[in-house]
Amino acid sequence: MRLAANLTYEGAGDLARAAERLGYAMVLAPEGYRSDAASVLGLVAGQTSTITLASGVMQIPGRPPGMAALTAAMCIRDRARRLQPRCVAGLVRRALRRTAGPHP
């Protein structure tokens, strides 16, 4: 059985480090009112090294075009392959369309 921990906005780094130390497989960052999953995952990625990072559905249309593109780039350029976003399908196309116009 693989265990996962649900992160909250406050104390996400501490909880993720403890989960990694205890052998948890994954931490999940929700997105909603007052909580941006990409920011939480960025913080946790910098403070952990092996645990898998996941998000719920990221609210890409609610972001300004520049932030939508940066969030898409973060999902794509995850070199360690620890990030498991749940909304990659359509994310890049939507971000590109909003920042530079339609693409084939």
PDB file of C-alpha atoms in Angstrom:
ATOM      1  CA  MET A   1       0.000   0.000   0.000  1.00  0.00           C
ATOM      2  CA  ARG A   2       1.271   3.475  -0.880  1.00  0.00           C
ATOM      3  CA  LEU A   3       0.486   6.380   1.418  1.00  0.00           C
ATOM      4  CA  ALA A   4      -0.115  10.018   0.498  1.00  0.00           C
ATOM      5  CA  ALA A   5      -0.552  13.196   2.523  1.00  0.00           C
ATOM      6  CA  ASN A   6      -2.857  16.090   1.681  1.00  0.00           C
ATOM      7  CA  LEU A   7      -1.065  19.421   2.018  1.00  0.00           C
ATOM      8  CA  THR A   8      -2.559  22.606   3.355  1.00  0.00           C
ATOM      9  CA  TYR A   9      -1.372  26.087   2.448  1.00  0.00           C
ATOM     10  CA  GLU A  10       0.161  26.675   5.877  1.00  0.00           C
ATOM     11  CA  GLY A  11       2.890  24.257   6.929  1.00  0.00           C
ATOM     12  CA  ALA A  12       3.131  22.513   3.552  1.00  0.00           C
ATOM     13  CA  GLY A  13       6.926  22.305   3.645  1.00  0.00           C
ATOM     14  CA  ASP A  14       7.045  20.830   7.138  1.00  0.00           C
ATOM     15  CA  LEU A  15       4.349  18.273   6.370  1.00  0.00           C
ATOM     16  CA  ALA A  16       5.978  17.247   3.063  1.00  0.00           C
ATOM     17  CA  ARG A  17       9.410  16.793   4.692  1.00  0.00           C
ATOM     18  CA  ALA A  18       7.857  14.669   7.452  1.00  0.00           C
ATOM     19  CA  ALA A  19       5.922  12.573   4.915  1.00  0.00           C
ATOM     20  CA  GLU A  20       9.085  12.012   2.875  1.00  0.00           C
ATOM     21  CA  ARG A  21      11.037  11.030   5.992  1.00  0.00           C
ATOM     22  CA  LEU A  22       8.293   8.551   6.983  1.00  0.00           C
ATOM     23  CA  GLY A  23       8.283   6.919   3.548  1.00  0.00           C
ATOM     24  CA  TYR A  24       5.078   8.326   2.080  1.00  0.00           C
ATOM     25  CA  ALA A  25       4.845   7.954  -1.693  1.00  0.00           C
ATOM     26  CA  MET A  26       3.119  11.234  -2.550  1.00  0.00           C
ATOM     27  CA  VAL A  27       1.876  14.587  -1.313  1.00  0.00           C
ATOM     28  CA  LEU A  28      -1.148  16.304  -2.859  1.00  0.00           C
ATOM     29  CA  ALA A  29      -1.711  20.058  -3.092  1.00  0.00           C
ATOM     30  CA  PRO A  30      -5.313  21.222  -3.492  1.00  0.00           C
ATOM     31  CA  GLU A  31      -6.255  24.377  -5.333  1.00  0.00           C
ATOM     32  CA  GLY A  32      -9.094  26.568  -4.263  1.00  0.00           C
ATOM     33  CA  TYR A  33      -9.914  29.728  -2.391  1.00  0.00           C
ATOM     34  CA  ARG A  34      -6.657  31.238  -1.017  1.00  0.00           C
ATOM     35  CA  SER A  35      -4.557  28.282  -2.183  1.00  0.00           C
ATOM     36  CA  ASP A  36      -2.575  28.044  -5.425  1.00  0.00           C
ATOM     37  CA  ALA A  37      -1.425  24.464  -6.057  1.00  0.00           C
ATOM     38  CA  ALA A  38       1.497  25.508  -8.276  1.00  0.00           C
ATOM     39  CA  SER A  39       2.963  27.739  -5.544  1.00  0.00           C
ATOM     40  CA  VAL A  40       2.575  25.070  -2.867  1.00  0.00           C
ATOM     41  CA  LEU A  41       4.142  22.417  -5.116  1.00  0.00           C
ATOM     42  CA  GLY A  42       7.025  24.745  -5.964  1.00  0.00           C
ATOM     43  CA  LEU A  43       7.730  25.276  -2.266  1.00  0.00           C
ATOM     44  CA  VAL A  44       7.547  21.566  -1.523  1.00  0.00           C
ATOM     45  CA  ALA A  45       9.721  20.641  -4.527  1.00  0.00           C
ATOM     46  CA  GLY A  46      12.470  22.854  -3.154  1.00  0.00           C
ATOM     47  CA  GLN A  47      12.325  21.261   0.289  1.00  0.00           C
ATOM     48  CA  THR A  48      12.058  17.565  -0.656  1.00  0.00           C
ATOM     49  CA  SER A  49      13.976  15.303  -3.009  1.00  0.00           C
ATOM     50  CA  THR A  50      12.187  11.991  -3.617  1.00  0.00           C
ATOM     51  CA  ILE A  51       8.490  12.218  -2.805  1.00  0.00           C
ATOM     52  CA  THR A  52       6.039  12.469  -5.733  1.00  0.00           C
ATOM     53  CA  LEU A  53       4.155  15.764  -6.008  1.00  0.00           C
ATOM     54  CA  ALA A  54       0.561  15.908  -7.219  1.00  0.00           C
ATOM     55  CA  SER A  55      -2.145  18.495  -7.658  1.00  0.00           C
ATOM     56  CA  GLY A  56      -5.865  18.508  -8.069  1.00  0.00           C
ATOM     57  CA  VAL A  57      -7.335  20.244 -11.074  1.00  0.00           C
ATOM     58  CA  MET A  58      -5.472  23.516 -11.507  1.00  0.00           C
ATOM     59  CA  GLN A  59      -7.671  26.467 -12.383  1.00  0.00           C
ATOM     60  CA  ILE A  60      -5.716  27.568 -15.448  1.00  0.00           C
ATOM     61  CA  PRO A  61      -8.488  29.761 -16.949  1.00  0.00           C
ATOM     62  CA  GLY A  62      -8.578  31.752 -13.717  1.00  0.00           C
ATOM     63  CA  ARG A  63      -4.950  32.816 -14.089  1.00  0.00           C
ATOM     64  CA  PRO A  64      -3.718  35.789 -16.106  1.00  0.00           C
ATOM     65  CA  PRO A  65      -2.171  34.674 -19.437  1.00  0.00           C
ATOM     66  CA  GLY A  66       1.411  35.054 -18.221  1.00  0.00           C
ATOM     67  CA  MET A  67       0.799  32.989 -15.099  1.00  0.00           C
ATOM     68  CA  ALA A  68      -1.024  30.332 -17.132  1.00  0.00           C
ATOM     69  CA  ALA A  69       2.044  30.002 -19.359  1.00  0.00           C
ATOM     70  CA  LEU A  70       4.407  29.825 -16.363  1.00  0.00           C
ATOM     71  CA  THR A  71       2.280  27.142 -14.718  1.00  0.00           C
ATOM     72  CA  ALA A  72       2.252  25.127 -17.941  1.00  0.00           C
ATOM     73  CA  ALA A  73       6.033  25.476 -18.212  1.00  0.00           C
ATOM     74  CA  MET A  74       6.457  24.234 -14.642  1.00  0.00           C
ATOM     75  CA  CYS A  75       4.423  21.126 -15.460  1.00  0.00           C
ATOM     76  CA  ILE A  76       6.417  20.452 -18.625  1.00  0.00           C
ATOM     77  CA  ARG A  77       9.911  21.174 -17.337  1.00  0.00           C
ATOM     78  CA  ASP A  78       9.750  19.008 -14.236  1.00  0.00           C
ATOM     79  CA  ARG A  79      13.200  17.472 -14.749  1.00  0.00           C
ATOM     80  CA  ALA A  80      13.003  15.140 -11.760  1.00  0.00           C
ATOM     81  CA  ARG A  81       9.641  13.794 -12.984  1.00  0.00           C
ATOM     82  CA  ARG A  82       8.168  14.097  -9.512  1.00  0.00           C
ATOM     83  CA  LEU A  83       5.220  16.287 -10.466  1.00  0.00           C
ATOM     84  CA  GLN A  84       2.008  14.449 -11.359  1.00  0.00           C
ATOM     85  CA  PRO A  85      -0.432  17.171 -12.449  1.00  0.00           C
ATOM     86  CA  ARG A  86      -3.978  16.014 -13.026  1.00  0.00           C
ATOM     87  CA  CYS A  87      -4.732  18.525 -15.765  1.00  0.00           C
ATOM     88  CA  VAL A  88      -1.891  18.349 -18.286  1.00  0.00           C
ATOM     89  CA  ALA A  89      -4.202  17.548 -21.210  1.00  0.00           C
ATOM     90  CA  GLY A  90      -5.062  20.870 -22.800  1.00  0.00           C
ATOM     91  CA  LEU A  91      -2.972  22.871 -20.346  1.00  0.00           C
ATOM     92  CA  VAL A  92      -0.206  23.778 -22.773  1.00  0.00           C
ATOM     93  CA  ARG A  93      -2.501  24.466 -25.703  1.00  0.00           C
ATOM     94  CA  ARG A  94      -4.728  26.697 -23.589  1.00  0.00           C
ATOM     95  CA  ALA A  95      -1.762  28.615 -22.156  1.00  0.00           C
ATOM     96  CA  LEU A  96      -0.232  29.147 -25.594  1.00  0.00           C
ATOM     97  CA  ARG A  97      -3.547  30.249 -27.068  1.00  0.00           C
ATOM     98  CA  ARG A  98      -4.001  32.835 -24.314  1.00  0.00           C
ATOM     99  CA  THR A  99      -0.485  34.256 -24.603  1.00  0.00           C
ATOM    100  CA  ALA A 100       0.429  34.065 -28.291  1.00  0.00           C
ATOM    101  CA  GLY A 101      -2.737  33.317 -30.240  1.00  0.00           C
ATOM    102  CA  PRO A 102      -3.923  30.057 -31.775  1.00  0.00           C
ATOM    103  CA  HIS A 103      -1.485  27.271 -32.557  1.00  0.00           C
ATOM    104  CA  PRO A 104      -2.026  24.200 -34.722  1.00  0.00           C
TER     105      PRO A 104
END
